[in-house]
Amino acid sequence: MSTSGDLFERSKLVSPGGVHSPVRAFKGVGGPPRFMTGGQGAFITDVDGRNLVDYCMAFGPLILGHGNALVRDAAVDAIGRGWSLGTCEPYSLELAEFITRRIPWVQSVRFVNSGTEAVMSALRVARGATGRDKILKFDGCYHGHTDSMLIKSGSGLAEATQPDSAGLDHATLSSTVVAPLDDEAALEAVFARHGKDIAAAIIEPVPANYGLLPQRREYLQRLADLCRKHGSLLIFDEVISGFRVGFQGAAGLYGFEPDLVTYGKVIGGGFPVGAYGGKREYMELVAPAGPVYQAGTLSANSVAMCAGLATLRQLADGSLYSRLDTLGARLDAAFATQQKIQLQRIGSLFWFYLAQPGAALRSLGDMKSRPAAPFGPVFHQLLDGGIYLAPSAFEVGFLSAAHSPAQVDALAQAMLAATAALPG
Ligand code: PMP
């Protein structure tokens, strides 16, 4: 058995499913997961010493690639000063100022340790601000594993056929209302029925946890309008899209000013950081300024704050986003004339759907009407050829500053070769 296979057998004895987050178990593609020991630049290295070109990039945080020197230096310096203070410190202040100066609708920000925590907290703020209970979410959008959001979500649950999880608090769940993406009529109907009870609508403005399902701007505008009309807050969950589709995330890209925004991934440069922020009137409700409680022992950990700042500093002038888009355009060109894969892409986020190209897929309904070929064999052929994609058909791919044009061309060639045998 491979070294990875051995390690996986051992892991299964001491951790559920052998992993610490479900998608890592390779259930969506089959076979034992590849155990990795490190990464540098565009490469991730497995326990057998094989270097693979990595398009998963830790599921998004590593927009600069693995081992970026400035981020490493900032983290190492921070460790040298002592790595957990549990006090006021200047590092989170610098990061908060850096963000609030550049994103006008984020007037105040609170750092937490994960995207899930950011979402939990933002929902609490919305309920505190409105005195209402219901939250509107969208079918296929994933917002972390807090109870109220584990309904019709994506990510590791994208292939689930039953309720998203056991053990949920059904009382909490009953205040979650779900609407399909890309459907204005359904949105109107939901607000007509529940509008006066909806504390907030939360959406991934670039849904990227059930494949990549870019939304029409008009649809997002309708959502924003209905929120305003009914006194519901609009929350953009930018855990993936924040600092990724542009420094100001999807809100900046599409020209929206959401009431609250949640961040994760890129904001911590690969360290455990999440954040929620938004308009001052809402953020001032958070303890100790206001009555909405939220706290954390490791919140604003100084190593993570310094790594996050070193990451955002390299992104703030925007030039990297154009470079990444140019890199991504090589994929568009490679797939423009082929017949077996639909490529969907926004900047450095991309997703291959193994079906004939057609109109852009924007909702789960669109995907159901155009079933895809199995992803596992394609994934494994790429893996054998030295390319690592996220191990699920529904996870998006991430380009980074460390990827070269030649590597992206090689990815396209490998995908085309791997799908040549597919039917159709
Ligand atoms: N929201 C979105 C949009 C996400 O993509 C994710 C994680 N992929 C989360 C929330 C949860 O973040 P975390 O895994 O850091 O808890």
GROMACS .gro file of C-alpha atoms and ligand atoms in nm:
model
  440
    1MET     CA    1   0.000   0.000   0.000
    2SER     CA    2   0.115   0.360  -0.059
    3THR     CA    3   0.244   0.564   0.231
    4SER     CA    4  -0.072   0.773   0.209
    5GLY     CA    5  -0.285   0.458   0.223
    6ASP     CA    6  -0.104   0.345   0.540
    7LEU     CA    7  -0.140   0.683   0.706
    8PHE     CA    8  -0.509   0.693   0.618
    9GLU     CA    9  -0.570   0.353   0.777
   10ARG     CA   10  -0.400   0.476   1.095
   11SER     CA   11  -0.593   0.803   1.087
   12LYS     CA   12  -0.926   0.625   1.064
   13LEU     CA   13  -0.850   0.460   1.398
   14VAL     CA   14  -0.808   0.789   1.578
   15SER     CA   15  -1.020   1.045   1.391
   16PRO     CA   16  -1.368   1.021   1.237
   17GLY     CA   17  -1.334   0.911   0.878
   18GLY     CA   18  -0.960   0.965   0.916
   19VAL     CA   19  -0.989   1.339   0.858
   20HIS     CA   20  -1.052   1.672   1.026
   21SER     CA   21  -1.277   1.810   0.751
   22PRO     CA   22  -1.491   1.581   0.532
   23VAL     CA   23  -1.389   1.666   0.174
   24ARG     CA   24  -1.029   1.576   0.258
   25ALA     CA   25  -1.131   1.208   0.276
   26PHE     CA   26  -1.156   1.179  -0.107
   27LYS     CA   27  -1.507   1.030  -0.081
   28GLY     CA   28  -1.611   1.232  -0.385
   29VAL     CA   29  -1.335   1.084  -0.602
   30GLY     CA   30  -1.254   0.746  -0.446
   31GLY     CA   31  -0.930   0.600  -0.320
   32PRO     CA   32  -0.730   0.698  -0.013
   33PRO     CA   33  -0.653   1.067   0.023
   34ARG     CA   34  -0.305   1.182  -0.061
   35PHE     CA   35  -0.121   1.289   0.256
   36MET     CA   36   0.076   1.607   0.201
   37THR     CA   37   0.379   1.726   0.393
   38GLY     CA   38   0.419   2.083   0.266
   39GLY     CA   39   0.388   2.328  -0.016
   40GLN     CA   40   0.603   2.582  -0.191
   41GLY     CA   41   0.492   2.824  -0.462
   42ALA     CA   42   0.250   2.648  -0.695
   43PHE     CA   43   0.345   2.302  -0.564
   44ILE     CA   44   0.220   2.081  -0.288
   45THR     CA   45   0.434   1.782  -0.185
   46ASP     CA   46   0.302   1.443  -0.082
   47VAL     CA   47   0.452   1.206   0.175
   48ASP     CA   48   0.628   1.016  -0.100
   49GLY     CA   49   0.805   1.332  -0.207
   50ARG     CA   50   0.602   1.388  -0.524
   51ASN     CA   51   0.542   1.751  -0.617
   52LEU     CA   52   0.199   1.828  -0.758
   53VAL     CA   53   0.081   2.154  -0.910
   54ASP     CA   54  -0.183   2.262  -0.661
   55TYR     CA   55  -0.510   2.418  -0.776
   56CYS     CA   56  -0.685   2.363  -0.443
   57MET     CA   57  -0.453   2.598  -0.256
   58ALA     CA   58  -0.586   2.505   0.087
   59PHE     CA   59  -0.940   2.570  -0.046
   60GLY     CA   60  -0.870   2.933  -0.119
   61PRO     CA   61  -0.660   3.115   0.139
   62LEU     CA   62  -0.333   3.090  -0.053
   63ILE     CA   63  -0.391   3.346  -0.327
   64LEU     CA   64  -0.017   3.417  -0.321
   65GLY     CA   65   0.073   3.048  -0.342
   66HIS     CA   66   0.237   2.832  -0.077
   67GLY     CA   67   0.514   2.974   0.136
   68ASN     CA   68   0.497   3.335   0.019
   69ALA     CA   69   0.814   3.491   0.159
   70LEU     CA   70   0.658   3.813   0.291
   71VAL     CA   71   0.379   3.626   0.467
   72ARG     CA   72   0.625   3.379   0.614
   73ASP     CA   73   0.853   3.659   0.739
   74ALA     CA   74   0.559   3.840   0.898
   75ALA     CA   75   0.444   3.523   1.073
   76VAL     CA   76   0.793   3.430   1.190
   77ASP     CA   77   0.853   3.781   1.322
   78ALA     CA   78   0.523   3.764   1.507
   79ILE     CA   79   0.616   3.429   1.660
   80GLY     CA   80   0.943   3.583   1.774
   81ARG     CA   81   0.745   3.835   1.976
   82GLY     CA   82   0.527   3.572   2.145
   83TRP     CA   83   0.239   3.411   1.964
   84SER     CA   84  -0.068   3.464   2.171
   85LEU     CA   85  -0.132   3.770   2.379
   86GLY     CA   86  -0.500   3.771   2.467
   87THR     CA   87  -0.482   4.146   2.511
   88CYS     CA   88  -0.524   4.455   2.301
   89GLU     CA   89  -0.233   4.465   2.056
   90PRO     CA   90  -0.146   4.679   1.753
   91TYR     CA   91  -0.154   4.400   1.491
   92SER     CA   92  -0.529   4.354   1.463
   93LEU     CA   93  -0.566   4.732   1.470
   94GLU     CA   94  -0.337   4.763   1.168
   95LEU     CA   95  -0.528   4.494   0.981
   96ALA     CA   96  -0.865   4.647   1.072
   97GLU     CA   97  -0.749   4.991   0.957
   98PHE     CA   98  -0.607   4.847   0.638
   99ILE     CA   99  -0.941   4.691   0.552
  100THR     CA  100  -1.178   4.966   0.664
  101ARG     CA  101  -0.979   5.230   0.472
  102ARG     CA  102  -1.021   5.036   0.150
  103ILE     CA  103  -1.372   4.894   0.175
  104PRO     CA  104  -1.618   5.175   0.248
  105TRP     CA  105  -1.907   4.951   0.358
  106VAL     CA  106  -1.682   4.783   0.614
  107GLN     CA  107  -1.666   5.062   0.866
  108SER     CA  108  -1.596   4.836   1.159
  109VAL     CA  109  -1.466   4.480   1.172
  110ARG     CA  110  -1.434   4.203   1.430
  111PHE     CA  111  -1.182   3.921   1.384
  112VAL     CA  112  -1.272   3.562   1.467
  113ASN     CA  113  -1.107   3.228   1.385
  114SER     CA  114  -1.304   3.083   1.095
  115GLY     CA  115  -1.561   3.158   0.830
  116THR     CA  116  -1.818   2.960   1.026
  117GLU     CA  117  -1.769   3.181   1.329
  118ALA     CA  118  -1.791   3.493   1.117
  119VAL     CA  119  -2.125   3.381   0.975
  120MET     CA  120  -2.265   3.277   1.314
  121SER     CA  121  -2.176   3.616   1.453
  122ALA     CA  122  -2.308   3.818   1.160
  123LEU     CA  123  -2.642   3.635   1.182
  124ARG     CA  124  -2.660   3.718   1.551
  125VAL     CA  125  -2.595   4.084   1.477
  126ALA     CA  126  -2.873   4.082   1.218
  127ARG     CA  127  -3.116   3.926   1.464
  128GLY     CA  128  -3.006   4.171   1.732
  129ALA     CA  129  -3.048   4.466   1.498
  130THR     CA  130  -3.394   4.372   1.375
  131GLY     CA  131  -3.546   4.176   1.662
  132ARG     CA  132  -3.649   3.919   1.400
  133ASP     CA  133  -3.566   3.547   1.386
  134LYS     CA  134  -3.576   3.431   1.027
  135ILE     CA  135  -3.275   3.412   0.799
  136LEU     CA  136  -3.306   3.370   0.423
  137LYS     CA  137  -3.038   3.161   0.258
  138PHE     CA  138  -2.998   3.021  -0.091
  139ASP     CA  139  -3.009   2.667  -0.220
  140GLY     CA  140  -2.651   2.548  -0.273
  141CYS     CA  141  -2.481   2.827  -0.080
  142TYR     CA  142  -2.256   2.708   0.201
  143HIS     CA  143  -2.198   2.929   0.501
  144GLY     CA  144  -2.004   2.703   0.735
  145HIS     CA  145  -2.139   2.447   0.978
  146THR     CA  146  -2.352   2.648   1.218
  147ASP     CA  147  -2.691   2.476   1.265
  148SER     CA  148  -2.911   2.734   1.097
  149MET     CA  149  -2.702   2.727   0.778
  150LEU     CA  150  -2.678   2.349   0.736
  151ILE     CA  151  -2.975   2.327   0.513
  152LYS     CA  152  -2.950   2.307   0.136
  153SER     CA  153  -2.584   2.396   0.153
  154GLY     CA  154  -2.291   2.285  -0.060
  155SER     CA  155  -1.920   2.221  -0.007
  156GLY     CA  156  -1.867   1.878   0.153
  157LEU     CA  157  -2.244   1.836   0.149
  158ALA     CA  158  -2.289   1.904  -0.218
  159GLU     CA  159  -2.366   1.541  -0.294
  160ALA     CA  160  -2.580   1.476   0.014
  161THR     CA  161  -2.923   1.337  -0.062
  162GLN     CA  162  -3.080   1.385   0.282
  163PRO     CA  163  -3.088   1.667   0.536
  164ASP     CA  164  -2.745   1.821   0.555
  165SER     CA  165  -2.655   1.686   0.897
  166ALA     CA  166  -2.779   1.487   1.193
  167GLY     CA  167  -2.774   1.656   1.529
  168LEU     CA  168  -2.913   1.988   1.417
  169ASP     CA  169  -3.127   2.198   1.646
  170HIS     CA  170  -3.458   2.183   1.466
  171ALA     CA  171  -3.596   2.480   1.650
  172THR     CA  172  -3.313   2.690   1.509
  173LEU     CA  173  -3.352   2.539   1.165
  174SER     CA  174  -3.717   2.628   1.151
  175SER     CA  175  -3.621   2.992   1.129
  176THR     CA  176  -3.416   2.936   0.814
  177VAL     CA  177  -3.595   3.008   0.487
  178VAL     CA  178  -3.440   2.881   0.164
  179ALA     CA  179  -3.480   3.023  -0.186
  180PRO     CA  180  -3.336   2.900  -0.516
  181LEU     CA  181  -3.061   3.103  -0.681
  182ASP     CA  182  -3.125   3.297  -1.002
  183ASP     CA  183  -3.502   3.317  -0.958
  184GLU     CA  184  -3.655   3.661  -0.899
  185ALA     CA  185  -4.011   3.530  -0.881
  186ALA     CA  186  -3.922   3.291  -0.601
  187LEU     CA  187  -3.745   3.574  -0.420
  188GLU     CA  188  -4.053   3.796  -0.443
  189ALA     CA  189  -4.270   3.512  -0.313
  190VAL     CA  190  -4.042   3.445  -0.016
  191PHE     CA  191  -4.039   3.810   0.086
  192ALA     CA  192  -4.413   3.842   0.032
  193ARG     CA  193  -4.466   3.554   0.273
  194HIS     CA  194  -4.188   3.602   0.530
  195GLY     CA  195  -4.052   3.952   0.469
  196LYS     CA  196  -4.159   4.105   0.799
  197ASP     CA  197  -3.985   3.822   0.990
  198ILE     CA  198  -3.661   3.808   0.793
  199ALA     CA  199  -3.370   3.948   0.995
  200ALA     CA  200  -3.127   3.902   0.709
  201ALA     CA  201  -3.068   3.746   0.374
  202ILE     CA  202  -2.726   3.584   0.349
  203ILE     CA  203  -2.581   3.492   0.012
  204GLU     CA  204  -2.251   3.397  -0.141
  205PRO     CA  205  -2.251   3.676  -0.403
  206VAL     CA  206  -2.029   3.444  -0.606
  207PRO     CA  207  -2.167   3.103  -0.507
  208ALA     CA  208  -1.863   2.876  -0.504
  209ASN     CA  209  -1.954   2.578  -0.291
  210TYR     CA  210  -2.173   2.387  -0.534
  211GLY     CA  211  -1.953   2.437  -0.828
  212LEU     CA  212  -1.918   2.798  -0.934
  213LEU     CA  213  -2.256   2.955  -1.006
  214PRO     CA  214  -2.208   3.321  -1.104
  215GLN     CA  215  -2.524   3.524  -1.042
  216ARG     CA  216  -2.669   3.794  -1.264
  217ARG     CA  217  -2.616   4.139  -1.119
  218GLU     CA  218  -2.987   4.214  -1.165
  219TYR     CA  219  -3.073   3.918  -0.947
  220LEU     CA  220  -2.846   4.039  -0.668
  221GLN     CA  221  -2.995   4.386  -0.712
  222ARG     CA  222  -3.346   4.247  -0.668
  223LEU     CA  223  -3.234   4.078  -0.349
  224ALA     CA  224  -3.082   4.403  -0.223
  225ASP     CA  225  -3.401   4.593  -0.311
  226LEU     CA  226  -3.626   4.342  -0.137
  227CYS     CA  227  -3.409   4.348   0.174
  228ARG     CA  228  -3.430   4.725   0.186
  229LYS     CA  229  -3.805   4.724   0.127
  230HIS     CA  230  -3.870   4.473   0.405
  231GLY     CA  231  -3.618   4.605   0.657
  232SER     CA  232  -3.399   4.293   0.634
  233LEU     CA  233  -3.022   4.318   0.643
  234LEU     CA  234  -2.823   4.205   0.340
  235ILE     CA  235  -2.523   3.990   0.432
  236PHE     CA  236  -2.266   3.902   0.169
  237ASP     CA  237  -2.073   3.592   0.268
  238GLU     CA  238  -1.739   3.669   0.107
  239VAL     CA  239  -1.543   3.394   0.277
  240ILE     CA  240  -1.432   3.273  -0.068
  241SER     CA  241  -1.487   3.582  -0.283
  242GLY     CA  242  -1.346   3.839  -0.039
  243PHE     CA  243  -1.001   3.967  -0.141
  244ARG     CA  244  -1.021   3.701  -0.415
  245VAL     CA  245  -1.235   3.833  -0.701
  246GLY     CA  246  -1.093   4.177  -0.623
  247PHE     CA  247  -0.971   4.347  -0.309
  248GLN     CA  248  -1.324   4.461  -0.231
  249GLY     CA  249  -1.460   4.117  -0.309
  250ALA     CA  250  -1.781   4.056  -0.499
  251ALA     CA  251  -1.948   4.359  -0.341
  252GLY     CA  252  -1.684   4.579  -0.504
  253LEU     CA  253  -1.691   4.385  -0.828
  254TYR     CA  254  -2.068   4.417  -0.871
  255GLY     CA  255  -2.112   4.752  -0.698
  256PHE     CA  256  -2.309   4.667  -0.383
  257GLU     CA  257  -2.283   4.795  -0.029
  258PRO     CA  258  -2.406   4.509   0.188
  259ASP     CA  259  -2.501   4.580   0.549
  260LEU     CA  260  -2.270   4.309   0.679
  261VAL     CA  261  -1.993   4.106   0.519
  262THR     CA  262  -1.823   3.786   0.634
  263TYR     CA  263  -1.465   3.698   0.547
  264GLY     CA  264  -1.229   3.406   0.590
  265LYS     CA  265  -0.959   3.232   0.388
  266VAL     CA  266  -0.750   3.504   0.210
  267ILE     CA  267  -0.792   3.749   0.499
  268GLY     CA  268  -0.569   3.526   0.714
  269GLY     CA  269  -0.318   3.436   0.444
  270GLY     CA  270  -0.356   3.067   0.535
  271PHE     CA  271  -0.375   3.110   0.913
  272PRO     CA  272  -0.702   3.058   1.104
  273VAL     CA  273  -0.884   3.388   1.064
  274GLY     CA  274  -1.239   3.490   0.990
  275ALA     CA  275  -1.396   3.831   1.020
  276TYR     CA  276  -1.731   4.000   1.007
  277GLY     CA  277  -1.781   4.366   0.949
  278GLY     CA  278  -2.007   4.622   0.798
  279LYS     CA  279  -2.193   4.936   0.862
  280ARG     CA  280  -2.104   5.101   1.190
  281GLU     CA  281  -2.463   5.117   1.315
  282TYR     CA  282  -2.479   4.737   1.309
  283MET     CA  283  -2.127   4.662   1.427
  284GLU     CA  284  -2.175   4.894   1.724
  285LEU     CA  285  -2.430   4.641   1.848
  286VAL     CA  286  -2.148   4.394   1.917
  287ALA     CA  287  -2.018   4.351   2.274
  288PRO     CA  288  -1.873   4.537   2.452
  289ALA     CA  289  -2.003   4.834   2.248
  290GLY     CA  290  -2.352   4.683   2.239
  291PRO     CA  291  -2.573   4.395   2.353
  292VAL     CA  292  -2.489   4.128   2.091
  293TYR     CA  293  -2.239   3.896   2.259
  294GLN     CA  294  -1.946   3.744   2.074
  295ALA     CA  295  -1.596   3.666   2.204
  296GLY     CA  296  -1.292   3.444   2.144
  297THR     CA  297  -0.981   3.334   2.337
  298LEU     CA  298  -0.770   3.319   2.022
  299SER     CA  299  -0.950   3.594   1.830
  300ALA     CA  300  -0.710   3.831   1.651
  301ASN     CA  301  -0.416   3.602   1.724
  302SER     CA  302  -0.110   3.811   1.647
  303VAL     CA  303   0.059   3.559   1.415
  304ALA     CA  304  -0.256   3.531   1.207
  305MET     CA  305  -0.310   3.907   1.205
  306CYS     CA  306   0.044   3.975   1.083
  307ALA     CA  307   0.019   3.705   0.817
  308GLY     CA  308  -0.315   3.845   0.705
  309LEU     CA  309  -0.181   4.196   0.679
  310ALA     CA  310   0.126   4.080   0.486
  311THR     CA  311  -0.112   3.905   0.244
  312LEU     CA  312  -0.352   4.195   0.197
  313ARG     CA  313  -0.063   4.439   0.146
  314GLN     CA  314   0.038   4.242  -0.161
  315LEU     CA  315  -0.316   4.257  -0.297
  316ALA     CA  316  -0.425   4.611  -0.225
  317ASP     CA  317  -0.306   4.784  -0.543
  318GLY     CA  318  -0.518   4.547  -0.751
  319SER     CA  319  -0.248   4.453  -1.001
  320LEU     CA  320  -0.242   4.092  -0.893
  321TYR     CA  321  -0.611   4.049  -0.974
  322SER     CA  322  -0.554   4.152  -1.336
  323ARG     CA  323  -0.261   3.912  -1.358
  324LEU     CA  324  -0.473   3.629  -1.222
  325ASP     CA  325  -0.753   3.712  -1.463
  326THR     CA  326  -0.509   3.701  -1.754
  327LEU     CA  327  -0.392   3.364  -1.630
  328GLY     CA  328  -0.752   3.244  -1.606
  329ALA     CA  329  -0.823   3.364  -1.959
  330ARG     CA  330  -0.584   3.095  -2.081
  331LEU     CA  331  -0.836   2.840  -1.956
  332ASP     CA  332  -1.120   3.018  -2.138
  333ALA     CA  333  -0.919   3.003  -2.459
  334ALA     CA  334  -0.829   2.636  -2.417
  335PHE     CA  335  -1.191   2.530  -2.360
  336ALA     CA  336  -1.359   2.765  -2.606
  337THR     CA  337  -1.402   2.504  -2.878
  338GLN     CA  338  -1.419   2.175  -2.697
  339GLN     CA  339  -1.736   1.976  -2.645
  340LYS     CA  340  -1.718   1.788  -2.318
  341ILE     CA  341  -1.645   2.038  -2.047
  342GLN     CA  342  -1.812   2.355  -1.940
  343LEU     CA  343  -1.567   2.594  -1.779
  344GLN     CA  344  -1.708   2.859  -1.546
  345ARG     CA  345  -1.468   3.124  -1.420
  346ILE     CA  346  -1.457   3.451  -1.234
  347GLY     CA  347  -1.103   3.585  -1.208
  348SER     CA  348  -0.892   3.327  -1.029
  349LEU     CA  349  -1.189   3.105  -0.937
  350PHE     CA  350  -1.264   2.833  -1.189
  351TRP     CA  351  -1.476   2.523  -1.211
  352PHE     CA  352  -1.499   2.244  -1.463
  353TYR     CA  353  -1.838   2.088  -1.518
  354LEU     CA  354  -1.813   1.765  -1.715
  355ALA     CA  355  -2.099   1.823  -1.956
  356GLN     CA  356  -2.139   1.981  -2.297
  357PRO     CA  357  -2.091   2.357  -2.288
  358GLY     CA  358  -2.413   2.555  -2.284
  359ALA     CA  359  -2.565   2.855  -2.114
  360ALA     CA  360  -2.396   2.958  -1.789
  361LEU     CA  361  -2.503   2.741  -1.497
  362ARG     CA  362  -2.647   2.963  -1.224
  363SER     CA  363  -2.856   2.738  -1.002
  364LEU     CA  364  -2.885   2.382  -0.881
  365GLY     CA  365  -3.183   2.349  -1.113
  366ASP     CA  366  -2.959   2.426  -1.411
  367MET     CA  367  -2.720   2.155  -1.299
  368LYS     CA  368  -2.996   1.898  -1.254
  369SER     CA  369  -3.115   1.957  -1.607
  370ARG     CA  370  -2.764   1.892  -1.743
  371PRO     CA  371  -2.611   1.603  -1.549
  372ALA     CA  372  -2.233   1.577  -1.554
  373ALA     CA  373  -2.005   1.280  -1.616
  374PRO     CA  374  -1.835   1.131  -1.306
  375PHE     CA  375  -1.546   1.339  -1.182
  376GLY     CA  376  -1.344   1.070  -1.000
  377PRO     CA  377  -1.162   0.918  -1.302
  378VAL     CA  378  -1.074   1.265  -1.435
  379PHE     CA  379  -0.947   1.373  -1.094
  380HIS     CA  380  -0.728   1.064  -1.062
  381GLN     CA  381  -0.585   1.094  -1.411
  382LEU     CA  382  -0.478   1.450  -1.329
  383LEU     CA  383  -0.340   1.341  -0.993
  384ASP     CA  384  -0.132   1.070  -1.160
  385GLY     CA  385  -0.006   1.334  -1.400
  386GLY     CA  386   0.108   1.565  -1.120
  387ILE     CA  387  -0.190   1.800  -1.084
  388TYR     CA  388  -0.389   1.834  -0.762
  389LEU     CA  389  -0.748   1.957  -0.785
  390ALA     CA  390  -0.981   1.975  -0.485
  391PRO     CA  391  -1.112   1.619  -0.442
  392SER     CA  392  -1.476   1.684  -0.530
  393ALA     CA  393  -1.668   1.768  -0.844
  394PHE     CA  394  -1.835   2.054  -0.661
  395GLU     CA  395  -1.531   2.234  -0.525
  396VAL     CA  396  -1.392   2.521  -0.728
  397GLY     CA  397  -1.031   2.560  -0.839
  398PHE     CA  398  -0.807   2.842  -0.725
  399LEU     CA  399  -0.537   3.011  -0.929
  400SER     CA  400  -0.261   3.183  -0.735
  401ALA     CA  401   0.014   3.432  -0.798
  402ALA     CA  402   0.256   3.141  -0.791
  403HIS     CA  403   0.104   2.966  -1.095
  404SER     CA  404   0.274   3.022  -1.431
  405PRO     CA  405   0.107   3.045  -1.773
  406ALA     CA  406   0.278   2.720  -1.871
  407GLN     CA  407   0.131   2.543  -1.567
  408VAL     CA  408  -0.218   2.668  -1.648
  409ASP     CA  409  -0.178   2.553  -2.010
  410ALA     CA  410  -0.070   2.214  -1.879
  411LEU     CA  411  -0.381   2.200  -1.661
  412ALA     CA  412  -0.599   2.268  -1.964
  413GLN     CA  413  -0.419   2.003  -2.170
  414ALA     CA  414  -0.449   1.749  -1.889
  415MET     CA  415  -0.822   1.818  -1.849
  416LEU     CA  416  -0.879   1.782  -2.222
  417ALA     CA  417  -0.684   1.457  -2.232
  418ALA     CA  418  -0.865   1.320  -1.928
  419THR     CA  419  -1.207   1.398  -2.065
  420ALA     CA  420  -1.140   1.271  -2.418
  421ALA     CA  421  -1.278   0.929  -2.317
  422LEU     CA  422  -1.601   1.068  -2.172
  423PRO     CA  423  -1.921   0.991  -2.361
  424GLY     CA  424  -2.064   1.260  -2.588
  425PMP     N1  425  -1.879   3.066   0.398
  425PMP     C1  426  -1.832   3.031   0.278
  425PMP     C2  427  -1.881   3.100   0.156
  425PMP     C3  428  -1.737   2.931   0.268
  425PMP     O1  429  -1.690   2.895   0.148
  425PMP     C4  430  -1.691   2.867   0.385
  425PMP     C5  431  -1.586   2.757   0.382
  425PMP     N2  432  -1.549   2.709   0.263
  425PMP     C6  433  -1.743   2.909   0.508
  425PMP     C7  434  -1.837   3.009   0.510
  425PMP     C8  435  -1.696   2.847   0.636
  425PMP     O2  436  -1.564   2.883   0.659
  425PMP     P1  437  -1.472   2.793   0.754
  425PMP     O3  438  -1.450   2.664   0.682
  425PMP     O4  439  -1.347   2.875   0.771
  425PMP     O5  440  -1.546   2.775   0.882
   0.00000   0.00000   0.00000
